[in-house]
Coordinates of C-alpha atoms in Angstrom, one line a residue:
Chain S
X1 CA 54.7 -28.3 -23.2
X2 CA 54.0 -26.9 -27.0
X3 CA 50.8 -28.9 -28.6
X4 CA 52.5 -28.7 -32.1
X5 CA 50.4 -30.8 -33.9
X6 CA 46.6 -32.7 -33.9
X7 CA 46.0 -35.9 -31.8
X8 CA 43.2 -37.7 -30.4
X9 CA 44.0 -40.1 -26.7
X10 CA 40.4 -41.7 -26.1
X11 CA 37.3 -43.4 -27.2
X12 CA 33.5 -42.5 -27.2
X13 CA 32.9 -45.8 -25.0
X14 CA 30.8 -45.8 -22.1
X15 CA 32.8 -45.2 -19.2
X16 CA 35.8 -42.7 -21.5
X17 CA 36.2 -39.8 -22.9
X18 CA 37.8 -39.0 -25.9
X19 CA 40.0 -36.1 -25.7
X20 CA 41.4 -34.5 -29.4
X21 CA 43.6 -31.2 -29.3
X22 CA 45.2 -28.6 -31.4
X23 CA 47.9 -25.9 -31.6
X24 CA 46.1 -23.0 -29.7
X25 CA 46.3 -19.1 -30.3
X26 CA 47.8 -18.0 -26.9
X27 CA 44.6 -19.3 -24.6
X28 CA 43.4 -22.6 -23.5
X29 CA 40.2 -23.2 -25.8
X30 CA 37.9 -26.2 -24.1
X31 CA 34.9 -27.4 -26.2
X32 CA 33.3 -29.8 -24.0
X33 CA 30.5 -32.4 -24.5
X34 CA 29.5 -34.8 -21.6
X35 CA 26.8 -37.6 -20.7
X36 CA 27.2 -36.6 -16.9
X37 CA 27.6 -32.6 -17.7
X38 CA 24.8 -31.8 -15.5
X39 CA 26.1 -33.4 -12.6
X40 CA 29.8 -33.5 -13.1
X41 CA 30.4 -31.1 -15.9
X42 CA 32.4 -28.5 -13.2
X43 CA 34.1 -31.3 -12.4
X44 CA 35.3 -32.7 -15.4
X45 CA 36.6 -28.8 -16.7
X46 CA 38.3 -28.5 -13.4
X47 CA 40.4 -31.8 -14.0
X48 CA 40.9 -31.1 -17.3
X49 CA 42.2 -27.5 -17.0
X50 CA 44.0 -28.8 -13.8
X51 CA 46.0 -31.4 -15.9
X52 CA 46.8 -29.3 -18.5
X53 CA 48.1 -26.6 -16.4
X54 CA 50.6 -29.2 -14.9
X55 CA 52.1 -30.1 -18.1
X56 CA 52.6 -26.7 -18.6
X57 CA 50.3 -26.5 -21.4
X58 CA 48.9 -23.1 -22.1
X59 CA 48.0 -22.7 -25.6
X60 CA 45.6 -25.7 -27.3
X61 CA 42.3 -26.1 -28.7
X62 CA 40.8 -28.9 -26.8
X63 CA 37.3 -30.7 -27.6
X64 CA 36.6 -33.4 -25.3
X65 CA 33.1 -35.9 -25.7
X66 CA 33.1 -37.7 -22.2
X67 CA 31.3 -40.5 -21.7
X68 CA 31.4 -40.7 -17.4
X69 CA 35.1 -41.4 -17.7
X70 CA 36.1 -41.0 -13.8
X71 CA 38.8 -38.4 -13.4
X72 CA 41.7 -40.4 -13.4
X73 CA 40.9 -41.9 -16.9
X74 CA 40.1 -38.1 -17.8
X75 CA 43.7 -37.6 -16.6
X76 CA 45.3 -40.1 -18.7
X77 CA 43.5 -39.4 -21.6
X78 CA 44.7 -35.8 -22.0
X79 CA 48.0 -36.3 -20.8
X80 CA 48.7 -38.9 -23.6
X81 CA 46.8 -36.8 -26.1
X82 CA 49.1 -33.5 -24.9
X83 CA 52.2 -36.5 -25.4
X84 CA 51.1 -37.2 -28.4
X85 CA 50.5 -33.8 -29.9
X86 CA 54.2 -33.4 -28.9
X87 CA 55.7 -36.0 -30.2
X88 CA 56.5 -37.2 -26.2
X89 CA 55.2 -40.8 -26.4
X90 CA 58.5 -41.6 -28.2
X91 CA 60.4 -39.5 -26.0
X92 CA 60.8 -39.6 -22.4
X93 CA 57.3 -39.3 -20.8
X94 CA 57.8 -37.4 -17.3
X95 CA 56.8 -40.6 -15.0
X96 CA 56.9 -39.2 -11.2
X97 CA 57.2 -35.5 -12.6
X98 CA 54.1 -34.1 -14.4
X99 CA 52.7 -37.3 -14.6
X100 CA 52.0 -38.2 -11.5
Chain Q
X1 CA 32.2 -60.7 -24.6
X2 CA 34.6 -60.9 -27.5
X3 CA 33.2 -59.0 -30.1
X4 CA 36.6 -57.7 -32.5
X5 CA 37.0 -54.5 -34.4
X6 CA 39.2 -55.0 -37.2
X7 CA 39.9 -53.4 -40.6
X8 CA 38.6 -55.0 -43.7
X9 CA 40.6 -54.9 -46.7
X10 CA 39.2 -54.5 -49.8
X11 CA 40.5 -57.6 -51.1
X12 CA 38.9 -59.5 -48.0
X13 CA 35.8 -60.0 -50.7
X14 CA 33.8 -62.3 -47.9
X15 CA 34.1 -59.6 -45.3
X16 CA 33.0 -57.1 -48.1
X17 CA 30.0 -59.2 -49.0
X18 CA 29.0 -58.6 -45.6
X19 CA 29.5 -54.9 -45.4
X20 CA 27.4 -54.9 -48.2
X21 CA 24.7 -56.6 -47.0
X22 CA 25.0 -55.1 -43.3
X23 CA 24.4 -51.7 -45.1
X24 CA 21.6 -53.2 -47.5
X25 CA 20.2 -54.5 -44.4
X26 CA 20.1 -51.0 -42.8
X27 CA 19.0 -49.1 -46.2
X28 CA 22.5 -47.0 -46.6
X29 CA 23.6 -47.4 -49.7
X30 CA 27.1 -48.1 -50.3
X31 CA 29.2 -44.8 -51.2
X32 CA 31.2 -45.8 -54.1
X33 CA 34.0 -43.5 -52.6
X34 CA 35.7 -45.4 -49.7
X35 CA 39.5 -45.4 -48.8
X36 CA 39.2 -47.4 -45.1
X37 CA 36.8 -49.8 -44.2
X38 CA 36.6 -51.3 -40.7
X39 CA 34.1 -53.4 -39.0
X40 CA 33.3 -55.4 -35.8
X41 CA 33.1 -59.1 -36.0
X42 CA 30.8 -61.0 -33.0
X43 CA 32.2 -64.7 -31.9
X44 CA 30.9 -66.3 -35.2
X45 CA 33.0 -64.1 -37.1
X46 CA 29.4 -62.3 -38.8
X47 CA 29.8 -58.6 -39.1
X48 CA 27.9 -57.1 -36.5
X49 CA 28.7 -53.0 -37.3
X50 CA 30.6 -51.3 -40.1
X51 CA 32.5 -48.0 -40.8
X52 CA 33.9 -46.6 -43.9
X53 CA 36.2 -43.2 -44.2
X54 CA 37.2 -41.4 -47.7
X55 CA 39.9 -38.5 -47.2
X56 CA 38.9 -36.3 -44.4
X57 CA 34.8 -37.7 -44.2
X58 CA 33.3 -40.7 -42.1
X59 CA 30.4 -42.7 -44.1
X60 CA 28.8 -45.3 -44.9
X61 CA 28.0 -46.7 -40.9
X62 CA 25.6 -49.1 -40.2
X63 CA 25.2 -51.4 -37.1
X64 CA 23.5 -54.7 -37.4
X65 CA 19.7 -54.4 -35.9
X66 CA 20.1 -56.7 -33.2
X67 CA 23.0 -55.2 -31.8
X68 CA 22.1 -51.8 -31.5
X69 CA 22.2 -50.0 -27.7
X70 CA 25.3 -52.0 -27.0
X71 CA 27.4 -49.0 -28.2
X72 CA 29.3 -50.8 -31.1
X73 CA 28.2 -47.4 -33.4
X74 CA 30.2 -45.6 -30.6
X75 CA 34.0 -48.0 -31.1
X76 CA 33.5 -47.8 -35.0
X77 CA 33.6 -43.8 -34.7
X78 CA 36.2 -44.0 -32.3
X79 CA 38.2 -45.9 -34.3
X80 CA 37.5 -44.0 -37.3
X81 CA 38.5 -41.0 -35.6
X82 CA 41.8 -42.2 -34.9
X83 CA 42.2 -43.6 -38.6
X84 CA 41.6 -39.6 -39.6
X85 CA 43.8 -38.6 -36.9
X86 CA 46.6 -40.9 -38.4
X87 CA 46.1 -39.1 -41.6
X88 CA 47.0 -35.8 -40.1
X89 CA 43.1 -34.9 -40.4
X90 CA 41.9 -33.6 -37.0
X91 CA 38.6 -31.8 -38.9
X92 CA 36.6 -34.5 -39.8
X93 CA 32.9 -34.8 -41.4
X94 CA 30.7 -37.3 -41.5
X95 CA 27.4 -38.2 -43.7
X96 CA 24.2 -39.8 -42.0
X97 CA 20.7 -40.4 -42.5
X98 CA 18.9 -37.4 -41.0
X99 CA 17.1 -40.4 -38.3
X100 CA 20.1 -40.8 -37.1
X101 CA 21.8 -37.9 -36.9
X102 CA 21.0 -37.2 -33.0
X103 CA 23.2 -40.4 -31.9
X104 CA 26.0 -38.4 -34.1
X105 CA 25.2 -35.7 -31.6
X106 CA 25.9 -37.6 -28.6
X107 CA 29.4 -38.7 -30.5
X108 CA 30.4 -35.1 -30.9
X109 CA 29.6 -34.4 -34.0
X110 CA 27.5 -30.9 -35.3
X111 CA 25.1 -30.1 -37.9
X112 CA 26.3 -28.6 -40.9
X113 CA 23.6 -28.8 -43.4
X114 CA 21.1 -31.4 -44.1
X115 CA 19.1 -32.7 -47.2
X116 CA 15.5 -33.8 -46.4
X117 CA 14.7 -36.9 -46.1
X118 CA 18.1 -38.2 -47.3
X119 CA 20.8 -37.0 -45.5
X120 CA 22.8 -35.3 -42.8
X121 CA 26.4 -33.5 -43.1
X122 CA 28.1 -33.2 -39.4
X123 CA 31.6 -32.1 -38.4
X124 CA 33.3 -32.9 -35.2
X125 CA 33.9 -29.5 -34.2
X126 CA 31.0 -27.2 -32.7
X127 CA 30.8 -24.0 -34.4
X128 CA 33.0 -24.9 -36.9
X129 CA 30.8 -23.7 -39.6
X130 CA 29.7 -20.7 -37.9
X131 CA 33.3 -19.5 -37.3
X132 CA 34.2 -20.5 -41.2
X133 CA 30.9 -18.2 -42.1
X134 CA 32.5 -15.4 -39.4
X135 CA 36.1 -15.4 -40.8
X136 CA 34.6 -14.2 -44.6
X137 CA 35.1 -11.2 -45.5
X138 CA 31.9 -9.6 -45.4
X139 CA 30.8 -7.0 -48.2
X140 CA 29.8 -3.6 -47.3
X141 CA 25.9 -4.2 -48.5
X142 CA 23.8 -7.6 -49.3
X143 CA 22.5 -8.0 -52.4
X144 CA 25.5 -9.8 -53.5
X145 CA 26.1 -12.2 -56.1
X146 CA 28.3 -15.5 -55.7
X147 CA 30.7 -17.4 -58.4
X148 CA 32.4 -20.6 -57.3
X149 CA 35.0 -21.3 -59.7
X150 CA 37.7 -24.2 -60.3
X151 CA 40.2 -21.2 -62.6
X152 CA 41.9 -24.5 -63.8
X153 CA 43.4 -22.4 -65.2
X154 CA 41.8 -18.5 -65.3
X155 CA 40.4 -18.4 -68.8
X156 CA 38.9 -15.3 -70.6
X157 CA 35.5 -17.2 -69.9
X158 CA 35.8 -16.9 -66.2
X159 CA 37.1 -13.1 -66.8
X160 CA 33.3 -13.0 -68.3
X161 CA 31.3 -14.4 -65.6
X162 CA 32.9 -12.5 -63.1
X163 CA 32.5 -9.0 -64.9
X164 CA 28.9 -10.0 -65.9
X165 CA 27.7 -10.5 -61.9
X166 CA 29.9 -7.3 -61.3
X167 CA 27.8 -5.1 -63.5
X168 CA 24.6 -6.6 -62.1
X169 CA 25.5 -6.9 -58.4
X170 CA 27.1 -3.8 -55.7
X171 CA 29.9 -6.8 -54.9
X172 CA 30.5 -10.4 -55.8
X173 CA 31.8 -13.3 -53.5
X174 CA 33.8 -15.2 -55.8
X175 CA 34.7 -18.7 -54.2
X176 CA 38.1 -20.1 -55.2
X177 CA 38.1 -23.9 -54.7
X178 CA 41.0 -24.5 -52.8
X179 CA 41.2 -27.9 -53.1
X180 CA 44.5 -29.0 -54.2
X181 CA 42.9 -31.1 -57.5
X182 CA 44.8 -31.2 -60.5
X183 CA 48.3 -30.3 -61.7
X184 CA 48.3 -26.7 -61.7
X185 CA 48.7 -26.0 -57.8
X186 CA 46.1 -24.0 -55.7
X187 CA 48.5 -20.9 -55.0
X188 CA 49.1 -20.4 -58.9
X189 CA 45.7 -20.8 -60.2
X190 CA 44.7 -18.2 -56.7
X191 CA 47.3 -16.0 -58.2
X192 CA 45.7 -16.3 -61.8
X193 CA 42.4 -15.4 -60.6
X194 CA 43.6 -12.1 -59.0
X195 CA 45.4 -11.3 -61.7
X196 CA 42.8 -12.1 -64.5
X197 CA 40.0 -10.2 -62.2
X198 CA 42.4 -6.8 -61.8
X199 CA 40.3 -3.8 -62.4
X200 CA 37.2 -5.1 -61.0
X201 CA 37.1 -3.6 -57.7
X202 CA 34.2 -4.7 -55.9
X203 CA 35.2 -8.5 -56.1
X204 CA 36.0 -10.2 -52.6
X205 CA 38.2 -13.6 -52.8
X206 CA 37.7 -16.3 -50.9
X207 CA 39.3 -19.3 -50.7
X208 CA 36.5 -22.2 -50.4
X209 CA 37.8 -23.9 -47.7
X210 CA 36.4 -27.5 -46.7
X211 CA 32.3 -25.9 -47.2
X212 CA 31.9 -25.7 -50.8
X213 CA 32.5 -28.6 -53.7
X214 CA 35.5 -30.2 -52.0
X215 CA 36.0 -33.6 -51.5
X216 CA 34.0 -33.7 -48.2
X217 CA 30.8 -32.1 -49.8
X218 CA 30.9 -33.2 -53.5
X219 CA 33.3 -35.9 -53.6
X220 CA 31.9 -36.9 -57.0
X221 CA 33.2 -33.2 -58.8
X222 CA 37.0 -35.0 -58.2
X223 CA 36.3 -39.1 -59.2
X224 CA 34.0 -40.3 -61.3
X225 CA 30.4 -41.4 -59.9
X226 CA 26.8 -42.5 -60.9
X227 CA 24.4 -39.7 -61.8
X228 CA 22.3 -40.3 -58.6
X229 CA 25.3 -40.3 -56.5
X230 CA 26.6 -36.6 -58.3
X231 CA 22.8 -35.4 -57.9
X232 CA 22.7 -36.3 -54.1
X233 CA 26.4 -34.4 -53.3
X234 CA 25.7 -31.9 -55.3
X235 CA 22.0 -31.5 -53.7
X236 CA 24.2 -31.3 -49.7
X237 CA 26.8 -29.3 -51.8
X238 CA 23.9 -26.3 -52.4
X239 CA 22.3 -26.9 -48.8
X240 CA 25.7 -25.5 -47.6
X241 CA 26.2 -23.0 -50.0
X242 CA 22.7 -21.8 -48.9
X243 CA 23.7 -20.9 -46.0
X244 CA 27.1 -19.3 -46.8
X245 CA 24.7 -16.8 -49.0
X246 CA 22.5 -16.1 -46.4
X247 CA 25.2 -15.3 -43.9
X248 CA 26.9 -12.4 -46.9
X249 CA 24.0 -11.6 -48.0
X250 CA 24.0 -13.2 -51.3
X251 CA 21.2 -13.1 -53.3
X252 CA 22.1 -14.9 -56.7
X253 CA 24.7 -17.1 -57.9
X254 CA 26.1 -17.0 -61.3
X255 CA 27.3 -19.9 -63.3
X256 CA 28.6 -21.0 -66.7
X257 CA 26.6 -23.3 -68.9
X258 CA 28.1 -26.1 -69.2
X259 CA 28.6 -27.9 -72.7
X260 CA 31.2 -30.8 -72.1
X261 CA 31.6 -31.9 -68.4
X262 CA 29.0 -33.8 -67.2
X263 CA 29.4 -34.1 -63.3
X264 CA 29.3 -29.3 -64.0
X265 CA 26.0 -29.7 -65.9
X266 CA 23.8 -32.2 -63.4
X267 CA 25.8 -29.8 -61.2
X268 CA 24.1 -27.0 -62.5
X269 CA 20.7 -28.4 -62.9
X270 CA 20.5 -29.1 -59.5
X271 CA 21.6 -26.0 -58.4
X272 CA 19.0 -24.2 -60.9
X273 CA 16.7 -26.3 -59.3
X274 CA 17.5 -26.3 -55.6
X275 CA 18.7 -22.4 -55.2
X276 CA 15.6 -20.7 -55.5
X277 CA 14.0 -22.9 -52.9
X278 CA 16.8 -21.2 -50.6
X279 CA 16.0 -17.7 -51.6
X280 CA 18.9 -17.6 -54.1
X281 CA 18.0 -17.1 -58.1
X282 CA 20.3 -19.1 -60.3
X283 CA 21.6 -17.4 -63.1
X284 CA 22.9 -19.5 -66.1
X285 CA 25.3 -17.3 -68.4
X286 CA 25.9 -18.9 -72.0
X287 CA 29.6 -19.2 -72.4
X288 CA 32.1 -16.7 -73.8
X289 CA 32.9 -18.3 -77.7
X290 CA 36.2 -16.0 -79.6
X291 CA 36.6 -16.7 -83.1
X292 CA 33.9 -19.1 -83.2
X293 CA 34.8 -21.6 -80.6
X294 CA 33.6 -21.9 -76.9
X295 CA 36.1 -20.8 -74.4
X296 CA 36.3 -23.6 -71.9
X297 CA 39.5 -24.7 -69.1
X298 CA 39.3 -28.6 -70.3
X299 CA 39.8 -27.1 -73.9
X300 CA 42.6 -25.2 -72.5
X301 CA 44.3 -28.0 -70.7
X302 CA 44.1 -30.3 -73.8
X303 CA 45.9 -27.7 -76.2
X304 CA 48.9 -27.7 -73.4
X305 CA 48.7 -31.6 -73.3
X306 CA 49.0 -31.5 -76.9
X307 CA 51.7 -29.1 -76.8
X308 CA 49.5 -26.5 -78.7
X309 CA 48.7 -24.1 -76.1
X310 CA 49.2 -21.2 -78.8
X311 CA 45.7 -22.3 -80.2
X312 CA 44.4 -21.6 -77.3
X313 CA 45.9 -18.2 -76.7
X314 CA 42.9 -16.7 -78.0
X315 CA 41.2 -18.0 -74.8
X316 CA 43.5 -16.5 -72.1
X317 CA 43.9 -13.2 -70.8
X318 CA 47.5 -12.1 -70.6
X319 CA 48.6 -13.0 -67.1
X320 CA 47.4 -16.7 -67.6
X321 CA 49.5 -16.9 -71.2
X322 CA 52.0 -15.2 -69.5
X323 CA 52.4 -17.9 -66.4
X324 CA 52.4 -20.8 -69.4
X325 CA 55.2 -19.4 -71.0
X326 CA 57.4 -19.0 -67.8
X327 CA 59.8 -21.3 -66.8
X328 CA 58.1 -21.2 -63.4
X329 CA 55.1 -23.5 -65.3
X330 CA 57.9 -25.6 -66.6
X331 CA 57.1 -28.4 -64.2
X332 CA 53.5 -27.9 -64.1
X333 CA 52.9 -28.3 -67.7
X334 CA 55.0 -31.5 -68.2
X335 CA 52.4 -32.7 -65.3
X336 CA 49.5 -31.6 -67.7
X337 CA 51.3 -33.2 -70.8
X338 CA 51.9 -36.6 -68.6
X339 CA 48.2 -37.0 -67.9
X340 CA 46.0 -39.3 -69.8
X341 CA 42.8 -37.4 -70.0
X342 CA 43.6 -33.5 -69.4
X343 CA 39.7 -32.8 -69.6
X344 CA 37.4 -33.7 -66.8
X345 CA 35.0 -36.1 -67.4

């Protein structure tokens, strides 16, 4: 999928992360900033990167604040922000596909 | 709990009685620049934590003493974010006290610039800033000197300030403001300024970008505001030019004197008062007069208004008098004529 334009899927609450990307230059670019970086912060890149790499995403500037979302709400977060930078949420969103 | 975050018009005048006194209550005082306002409500309806945005900036945040450590500062940015977001604005700044600026921190925000004692400037990116300062074209030695310039439009007078730093200085940063502001569009008035400052070959042209008097850092240089409120922007306004000199090596800044627009001349005597503070002299150059009359941009804009602009010519160097008489500036000059006060207040 091509990020073609800013969004933002998330919140700063406890417990969430708030996940905002941009149209990249060729490379994944992940700013991260977490509550829990000392203990999960390997974590939290590898599901990140992971997710993105399964939506076929490989150019975006992402900065993500987390907050201790676990990994599946990290998960949802930057798939809908990745649907959202691509106009997808009005489209057909790949249920059982990428998104699974 | 059922605490509700909701936006508050600004015709909801009970609800903006209580921002106002949430933010009394907190000692912020209330920006007179706002374009979004939102708020959370507890149970009884009583505000309980407040947000405000104006273009691309988040202000004017304030969360009820008792309430604070439950994380309501934390929805209100959120939500803000996603307000800025909506906008198409995905670089987003934010003004706070500086005692508060390390739970901005925590909320992804970065330091920009601060002004003791009364205030922080934060973006949401890290390293923005330091990749702007990067991405400028760097002279070949310091000992620069800087001009920020409006050019609306490029009048003989600019021509002068430019070629004065030139003579003193080895190069000279000249900052473009490249905020879209008035009717005559960034690209032509860019275009005017390389064309007016042909021949002069050690000037490097940068466009000003989000860092110097926009709407984020001097928000009171595009609408009208109090005198305190222009002194404080413009004092956050220098504190970030500060540092774009030290990273280009500019050592003094040259400005216009400024006869006729007020928000330019507190401008200017804050700047001749804070600059040297940051290692950067401050010099003042009277302003260019031909046949007896000061050459100024708002007297320029009011002769086209007017539909005089050859008593103006005088003022202009060719490729500016040139552009007006084009049927290019067709459209742009009926915008000029259409507006009710061509000269900035």
């Amino acid at each position: 999928m091509e990020v073609k334009k800013p969004a933002v899927a998330g919140t700063l609450e406890s417990s969430d992360a708030q996940v905002m990307i941009e149209p990249g230059d060729g490379k994944i670019d992940l700013s991260l900033q977490s509550s829990v970086m000392n203990q999960y912060g390997r974590q939290i890149k590898a599901t990140i990167l992971e997710t993105l790499a399964r939506l076929e995403v490989t150019s975006a500037k992402l900065t993500v604040v987390d907050k201790g979302a676990l990994d599946c709400t990290l998960k949802a977060r930057v798939e809908c922000a990745v649907f959202r930078s691509c106009d997808a949420s009005d489209a057909n969103i790949p249920w059982g596909g990428a998104v699974r | 709990m059922a605490d509700t975050l909701s936006t508050i018009s600004p015709r909801e005048t009970r609800a903006q009685r209580q921002v106002d006194a949430l933010l009394e209550r907190e000692g912020i005082r209330r920006d007179a620049h706002i374009d979004y306002t939102c708020g959370i409500f507890d149970d009884d309806w009583r505000l309980i934590a407040t947000g405000s945005c104006y273009k691309n900036t988040i202000r004017c945040l304030a969360v009820s003493g008792e309430h604070q450590g439950e994380g309501l500062l934390n929805r209100v940015v959120s939500h803000l974010t996603q307000v800025q977001f909506e906008r198409g604005n995905s670089h987003v700044f934010l003004y706070t006290k500086p005692k508060s600026a390390r739970f901005f921190g925590d909320l992804g925000f970065s330091e920009i610039a601060r002004v003791e004692g009364r205030v922080v400037f934060m973006e949401n990116r890290r390293g923005g800033f330091a990749a702007y300062l990067r991405a400028l074209e760097r002279a070949p030695q310091d000992g620069c000197a800087a001009v920020v310039m409006n050019a609306n439009p490029f009048t003989l007078g600019h021509r002068r300030l430019v070629e004065t730093a030139a003579a003193r200085h080895p190069f000279v940063h000249l900052f473009l403001l490249s905020e879209e502001a008035g009717p005559i569009p960034f690209a032509v008035r860019r275009r005017l300024v390389q064309e007016g400052i042909a021949g002069l070959d050690n000037v490097l042209l940068h466009d000003s970008g989000p860092y110097i008097i926009s709407s984020a850092t001097f928000p009171s240089y595009f609408l009208k505001g109090e005198d305190d409120a222009i002194r404080a922007h413009a004092a956050l306004d220098i504190a970030v030019f500060a540092q774009i000199a030290a990273a280009l090596g500019i050592t003094t800044r040259f400005v216009g004197d400024e006869p006729t627009s007020r928000v330019t001349a507190l401008y200017n005597e804050v700047m001749a008062r804070d600059l040297p503070a940051h290692g950067v002299d401050c010099i003042i150059i009277p302003r260019l007069a031909v046949n007896g009359r000061t050459v100024s941009a708002s007297t320029v804009r009011q002769a086209i208004h007017d539909g005089a602009p050859d008593s103006v010519a005088d003022m202009l160097p060719e490729s500016t008098r040139r552009y007006f008489a084009s049927a290019e500036a067709k459209p742009v000059v009926r915008a000029i004529r259409a507006m009710d006060d061509p000269k900035h207040y």
